[in-house]
Short mmCIF file of N, CA, C and O in Angstrom, two decimals:
data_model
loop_
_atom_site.label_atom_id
_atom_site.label_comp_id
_atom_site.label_asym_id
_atom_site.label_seq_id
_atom_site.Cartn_x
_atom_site.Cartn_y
_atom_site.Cartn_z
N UNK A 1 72.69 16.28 145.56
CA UNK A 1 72.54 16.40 147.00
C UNK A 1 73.62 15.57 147.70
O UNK A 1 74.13 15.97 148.74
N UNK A 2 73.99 14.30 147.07
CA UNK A 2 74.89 13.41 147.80
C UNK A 2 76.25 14.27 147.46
O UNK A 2 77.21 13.85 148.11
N UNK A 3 76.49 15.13 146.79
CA UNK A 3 78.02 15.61 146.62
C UNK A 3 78.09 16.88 147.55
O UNK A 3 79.10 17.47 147.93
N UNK A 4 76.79 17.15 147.83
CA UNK A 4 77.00 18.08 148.74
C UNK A 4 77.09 17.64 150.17
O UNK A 4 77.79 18.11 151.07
N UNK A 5 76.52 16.96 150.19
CA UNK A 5 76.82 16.38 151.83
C UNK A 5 77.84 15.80 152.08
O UNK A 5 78.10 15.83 153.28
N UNK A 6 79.11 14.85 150.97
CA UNK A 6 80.06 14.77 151.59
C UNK A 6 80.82 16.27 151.41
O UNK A 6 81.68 16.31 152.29
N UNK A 7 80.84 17.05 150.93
CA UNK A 7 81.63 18.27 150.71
C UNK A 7 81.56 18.86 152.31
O UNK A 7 82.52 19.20 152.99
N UNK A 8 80.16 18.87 152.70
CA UNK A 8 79.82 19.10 154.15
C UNK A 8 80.56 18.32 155.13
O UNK A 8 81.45 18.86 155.79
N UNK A 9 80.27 17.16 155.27
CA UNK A 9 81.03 16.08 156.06
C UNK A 9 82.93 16.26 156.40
O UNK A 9 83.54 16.04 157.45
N UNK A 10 83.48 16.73 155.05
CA UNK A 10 84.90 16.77 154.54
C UNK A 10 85.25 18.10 155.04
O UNK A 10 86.44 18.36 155.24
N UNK A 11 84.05 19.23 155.32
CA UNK A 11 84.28 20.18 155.67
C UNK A 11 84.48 20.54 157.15
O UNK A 11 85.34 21.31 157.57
N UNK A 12 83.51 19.86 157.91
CA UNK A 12 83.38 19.04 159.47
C UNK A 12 84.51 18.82 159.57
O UNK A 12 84.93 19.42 160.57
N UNK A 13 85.35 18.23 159.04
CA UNK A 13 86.45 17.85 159.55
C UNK A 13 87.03 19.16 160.38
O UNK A 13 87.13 19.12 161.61
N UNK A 14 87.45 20.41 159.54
CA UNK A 14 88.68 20.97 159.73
C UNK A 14 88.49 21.51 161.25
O UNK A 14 89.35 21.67 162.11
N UNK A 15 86.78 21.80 161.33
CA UNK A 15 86.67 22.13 163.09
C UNK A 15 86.71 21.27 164.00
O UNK A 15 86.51 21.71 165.13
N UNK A 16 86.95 19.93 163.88
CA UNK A 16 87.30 18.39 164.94
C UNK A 16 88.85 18.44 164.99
O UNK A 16 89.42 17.79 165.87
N UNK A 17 89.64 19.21 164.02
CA UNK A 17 90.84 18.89 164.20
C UNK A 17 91.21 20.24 164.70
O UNK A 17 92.42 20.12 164.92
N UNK A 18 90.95 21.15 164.92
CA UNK A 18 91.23 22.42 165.22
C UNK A 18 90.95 22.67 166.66
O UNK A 18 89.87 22.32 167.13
N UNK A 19 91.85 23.27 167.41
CA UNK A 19 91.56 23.22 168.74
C UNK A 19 91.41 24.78 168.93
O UNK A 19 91.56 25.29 170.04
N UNK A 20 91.02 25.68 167.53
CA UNK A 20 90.67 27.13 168.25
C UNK A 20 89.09 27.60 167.70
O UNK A 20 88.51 28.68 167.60
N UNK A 21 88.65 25.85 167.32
CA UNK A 21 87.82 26.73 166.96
C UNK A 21 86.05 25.91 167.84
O UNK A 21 85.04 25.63 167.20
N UNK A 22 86.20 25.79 169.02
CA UNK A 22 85.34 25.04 169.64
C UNK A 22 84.24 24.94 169.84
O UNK A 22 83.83 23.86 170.25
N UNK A 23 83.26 26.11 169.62
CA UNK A 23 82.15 26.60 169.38
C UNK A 23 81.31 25.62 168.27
O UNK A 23 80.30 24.92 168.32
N UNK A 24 82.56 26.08 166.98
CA UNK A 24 82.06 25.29 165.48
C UNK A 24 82.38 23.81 165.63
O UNK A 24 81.87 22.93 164.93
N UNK A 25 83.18 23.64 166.50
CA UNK A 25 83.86 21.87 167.21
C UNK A 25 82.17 21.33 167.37
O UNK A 25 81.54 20.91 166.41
N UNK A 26 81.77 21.41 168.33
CA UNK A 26 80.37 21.40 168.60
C UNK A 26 79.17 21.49 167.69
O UNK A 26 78.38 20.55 167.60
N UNK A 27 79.10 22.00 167.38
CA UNK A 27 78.20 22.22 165.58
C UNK A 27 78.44 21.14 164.88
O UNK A 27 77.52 20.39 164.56
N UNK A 28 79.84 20.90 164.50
CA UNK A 28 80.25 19.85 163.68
C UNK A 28 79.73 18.69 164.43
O UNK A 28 78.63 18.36 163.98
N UNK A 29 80.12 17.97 165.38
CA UNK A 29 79.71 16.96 166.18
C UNK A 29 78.50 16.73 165.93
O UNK A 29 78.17 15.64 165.46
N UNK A 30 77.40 17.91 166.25
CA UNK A 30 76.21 17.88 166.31
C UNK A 30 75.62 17.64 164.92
O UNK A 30 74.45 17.26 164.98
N UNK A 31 76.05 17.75 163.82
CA UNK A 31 75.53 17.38 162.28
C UNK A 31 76.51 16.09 162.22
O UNK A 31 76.13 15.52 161.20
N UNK A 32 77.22 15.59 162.59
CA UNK A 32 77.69 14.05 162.24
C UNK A 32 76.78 13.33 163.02
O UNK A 32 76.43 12.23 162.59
N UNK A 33 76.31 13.73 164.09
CA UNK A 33 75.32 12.95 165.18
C UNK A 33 73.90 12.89 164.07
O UNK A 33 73.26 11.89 163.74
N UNK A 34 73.77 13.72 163.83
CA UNK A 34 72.52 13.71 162.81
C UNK A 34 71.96 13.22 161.79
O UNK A 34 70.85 12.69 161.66
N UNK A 35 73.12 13.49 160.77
CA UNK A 35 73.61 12.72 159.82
C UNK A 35 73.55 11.46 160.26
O UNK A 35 72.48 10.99 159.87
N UNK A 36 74.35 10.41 161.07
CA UNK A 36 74.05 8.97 161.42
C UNK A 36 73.03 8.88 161.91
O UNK A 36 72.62 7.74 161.75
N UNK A 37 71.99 9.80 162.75
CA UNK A 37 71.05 8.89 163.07
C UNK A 37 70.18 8.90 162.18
O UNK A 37 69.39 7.96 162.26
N UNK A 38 69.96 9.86 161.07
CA UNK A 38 69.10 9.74 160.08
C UNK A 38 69.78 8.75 159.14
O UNK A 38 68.94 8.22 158.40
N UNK A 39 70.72 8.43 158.97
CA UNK A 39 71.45 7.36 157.92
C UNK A 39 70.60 5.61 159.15
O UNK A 39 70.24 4.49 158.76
N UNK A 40 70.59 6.04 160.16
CA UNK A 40 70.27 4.73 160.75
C UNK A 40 68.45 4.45 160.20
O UNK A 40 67.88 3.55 159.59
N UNK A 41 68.07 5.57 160.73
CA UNK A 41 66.10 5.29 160.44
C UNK A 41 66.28 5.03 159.44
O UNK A 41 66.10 3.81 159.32
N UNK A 42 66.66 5.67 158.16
CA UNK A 42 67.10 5.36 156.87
C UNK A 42 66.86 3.95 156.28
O UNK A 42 65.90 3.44 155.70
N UNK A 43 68.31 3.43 156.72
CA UNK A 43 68.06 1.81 156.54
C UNK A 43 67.40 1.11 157.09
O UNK A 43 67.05 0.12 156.46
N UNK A 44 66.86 1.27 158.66
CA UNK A 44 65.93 0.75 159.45
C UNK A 44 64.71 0.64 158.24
O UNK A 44 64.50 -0.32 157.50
N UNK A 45 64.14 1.69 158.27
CA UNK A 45 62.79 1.93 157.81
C UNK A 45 63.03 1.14 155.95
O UNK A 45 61.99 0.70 155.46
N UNK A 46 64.35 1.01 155.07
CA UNK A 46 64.32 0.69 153.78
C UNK A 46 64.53 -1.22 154.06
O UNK A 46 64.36 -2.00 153.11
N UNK A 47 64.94 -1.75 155.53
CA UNK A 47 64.54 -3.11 155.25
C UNK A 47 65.99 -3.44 155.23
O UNK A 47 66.39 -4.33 155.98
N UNK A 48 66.81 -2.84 154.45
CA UNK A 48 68.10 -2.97 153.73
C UNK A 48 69.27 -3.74 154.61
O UNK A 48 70.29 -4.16 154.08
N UNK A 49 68.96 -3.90 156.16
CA UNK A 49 69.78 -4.51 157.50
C UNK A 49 71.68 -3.92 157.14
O UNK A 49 72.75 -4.51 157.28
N UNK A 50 71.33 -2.51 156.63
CA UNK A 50 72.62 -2.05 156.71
C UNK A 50 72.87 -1.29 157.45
O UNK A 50 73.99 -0.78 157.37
N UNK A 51 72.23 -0.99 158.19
CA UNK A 51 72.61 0.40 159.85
C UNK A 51 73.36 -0.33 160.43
O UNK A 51 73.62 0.29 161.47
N UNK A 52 73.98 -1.43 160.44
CA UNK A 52 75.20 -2.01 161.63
C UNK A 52 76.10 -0.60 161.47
O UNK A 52 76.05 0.23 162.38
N UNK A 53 76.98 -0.34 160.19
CA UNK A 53 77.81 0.38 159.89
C UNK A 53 78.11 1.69 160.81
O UNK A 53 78.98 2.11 161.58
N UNK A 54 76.17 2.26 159.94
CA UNK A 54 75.85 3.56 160.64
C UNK A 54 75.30 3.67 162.07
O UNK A 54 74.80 4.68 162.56
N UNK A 55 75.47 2.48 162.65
CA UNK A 55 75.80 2.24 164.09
C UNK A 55 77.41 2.37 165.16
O UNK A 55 77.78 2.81 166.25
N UNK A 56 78.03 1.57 163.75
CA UNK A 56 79.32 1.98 164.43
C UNK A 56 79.68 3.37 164.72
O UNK A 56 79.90 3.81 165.85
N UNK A 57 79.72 4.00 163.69
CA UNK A 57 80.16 5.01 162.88
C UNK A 57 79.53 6.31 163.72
O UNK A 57 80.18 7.34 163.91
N UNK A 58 78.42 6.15 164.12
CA UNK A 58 77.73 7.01 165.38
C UNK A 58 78.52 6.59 166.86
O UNK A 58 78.81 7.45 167.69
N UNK A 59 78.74 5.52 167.00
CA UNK A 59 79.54 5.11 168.28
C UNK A 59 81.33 6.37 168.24
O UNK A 59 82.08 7.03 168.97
N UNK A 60 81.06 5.88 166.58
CA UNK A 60 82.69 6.35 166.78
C UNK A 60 83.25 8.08 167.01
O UNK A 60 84.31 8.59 167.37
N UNK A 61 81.78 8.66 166.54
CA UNK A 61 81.57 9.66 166.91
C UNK A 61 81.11 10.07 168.26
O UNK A 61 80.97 11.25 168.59
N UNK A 62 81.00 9.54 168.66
CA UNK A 62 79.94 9.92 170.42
C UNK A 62 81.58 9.73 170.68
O UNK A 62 82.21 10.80 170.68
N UNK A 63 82.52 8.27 170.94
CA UNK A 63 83.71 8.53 171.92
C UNK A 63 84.55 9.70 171.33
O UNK A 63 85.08 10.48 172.12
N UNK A 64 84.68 9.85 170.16
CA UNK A 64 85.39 11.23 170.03
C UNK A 64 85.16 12.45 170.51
O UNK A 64 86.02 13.31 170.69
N UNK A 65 83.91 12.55 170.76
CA UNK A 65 83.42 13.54 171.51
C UNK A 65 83.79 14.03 172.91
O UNK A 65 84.14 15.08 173.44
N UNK A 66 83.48 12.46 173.33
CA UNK A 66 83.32 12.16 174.81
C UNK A 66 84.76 12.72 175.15
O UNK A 66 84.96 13.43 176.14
N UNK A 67 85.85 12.31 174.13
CA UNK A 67 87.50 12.61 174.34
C UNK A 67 87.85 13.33 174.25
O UNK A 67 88.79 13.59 175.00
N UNK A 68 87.38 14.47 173.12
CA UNK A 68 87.83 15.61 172.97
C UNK A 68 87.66 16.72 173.97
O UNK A 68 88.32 17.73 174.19
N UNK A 69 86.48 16.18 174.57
CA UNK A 69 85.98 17.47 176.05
C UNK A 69 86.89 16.92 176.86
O UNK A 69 87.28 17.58 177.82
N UNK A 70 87.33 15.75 176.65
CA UNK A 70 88.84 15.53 178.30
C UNK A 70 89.58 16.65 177.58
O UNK A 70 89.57 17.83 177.90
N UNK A 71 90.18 16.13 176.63
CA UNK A 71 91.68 16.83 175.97
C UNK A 71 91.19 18.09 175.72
O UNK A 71 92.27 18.66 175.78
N UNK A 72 90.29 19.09 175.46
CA UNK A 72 90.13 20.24 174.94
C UNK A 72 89.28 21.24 175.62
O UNK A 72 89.03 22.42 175.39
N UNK A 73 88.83 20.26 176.72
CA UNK A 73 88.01 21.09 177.40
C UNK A 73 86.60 21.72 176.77
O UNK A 73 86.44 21.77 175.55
N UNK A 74 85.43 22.29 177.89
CA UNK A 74 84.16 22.46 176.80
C UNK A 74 84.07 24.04 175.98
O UNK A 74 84.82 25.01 176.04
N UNK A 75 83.13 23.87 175.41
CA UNK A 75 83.04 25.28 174.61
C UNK A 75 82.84 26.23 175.77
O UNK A 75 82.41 25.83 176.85
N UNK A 76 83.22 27.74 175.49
CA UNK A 76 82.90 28.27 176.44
C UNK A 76 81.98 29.64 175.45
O UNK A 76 82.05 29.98 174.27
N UNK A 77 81.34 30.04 176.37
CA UNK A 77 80.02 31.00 176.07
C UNK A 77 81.03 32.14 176.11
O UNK A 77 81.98 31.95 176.86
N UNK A 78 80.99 33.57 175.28
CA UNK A 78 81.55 34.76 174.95
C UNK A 78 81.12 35.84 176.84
O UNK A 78 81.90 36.51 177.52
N UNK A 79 80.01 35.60 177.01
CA UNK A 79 79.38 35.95 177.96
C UNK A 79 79.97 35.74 179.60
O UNK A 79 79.79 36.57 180.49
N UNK A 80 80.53 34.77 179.73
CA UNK A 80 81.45 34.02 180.62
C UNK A 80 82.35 34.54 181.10
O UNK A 80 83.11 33.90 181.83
#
């Protein structure tokens, strides 16, 4: 299971760096958001006082986000 989820994660990438593909831009975002906050309850709930990380690491994802809708503008609906 853990080799599949970074395969997933590694795969996330190619739609954060891609500026044609914005729809799946969004998707991706939305499973890294997920991914950390369940990596946070995670350690919360195991005691382990290691969610600082998966604190950052969610931060560092939210401003990328926040940046990429300056620079790339938002998804747009087919319908539109």
């Amino acid at each position: 299971v853990t080799s599949l989820l970074a395969i997933a994660k590694i795969a996330g990438l190619v739609p954060l760096w891609s500026r044609h593909m914005k729809t799946l831009r969004e998707w991706a975002y939305a499973g890294y958001v997920y991914v950390f906050i369940l990596g946070f309850f995670a350690h919360l709930t195991a005691g382990d006082g290691q969610f600082g990380g998966v604190l950052f690491a969610l931060l560092l994802v939210l401003l990328s986000y926040h940046f990429s809708r300056k620079v790339y503008g938002r998804a747009k609906n087919k319908k539109e």
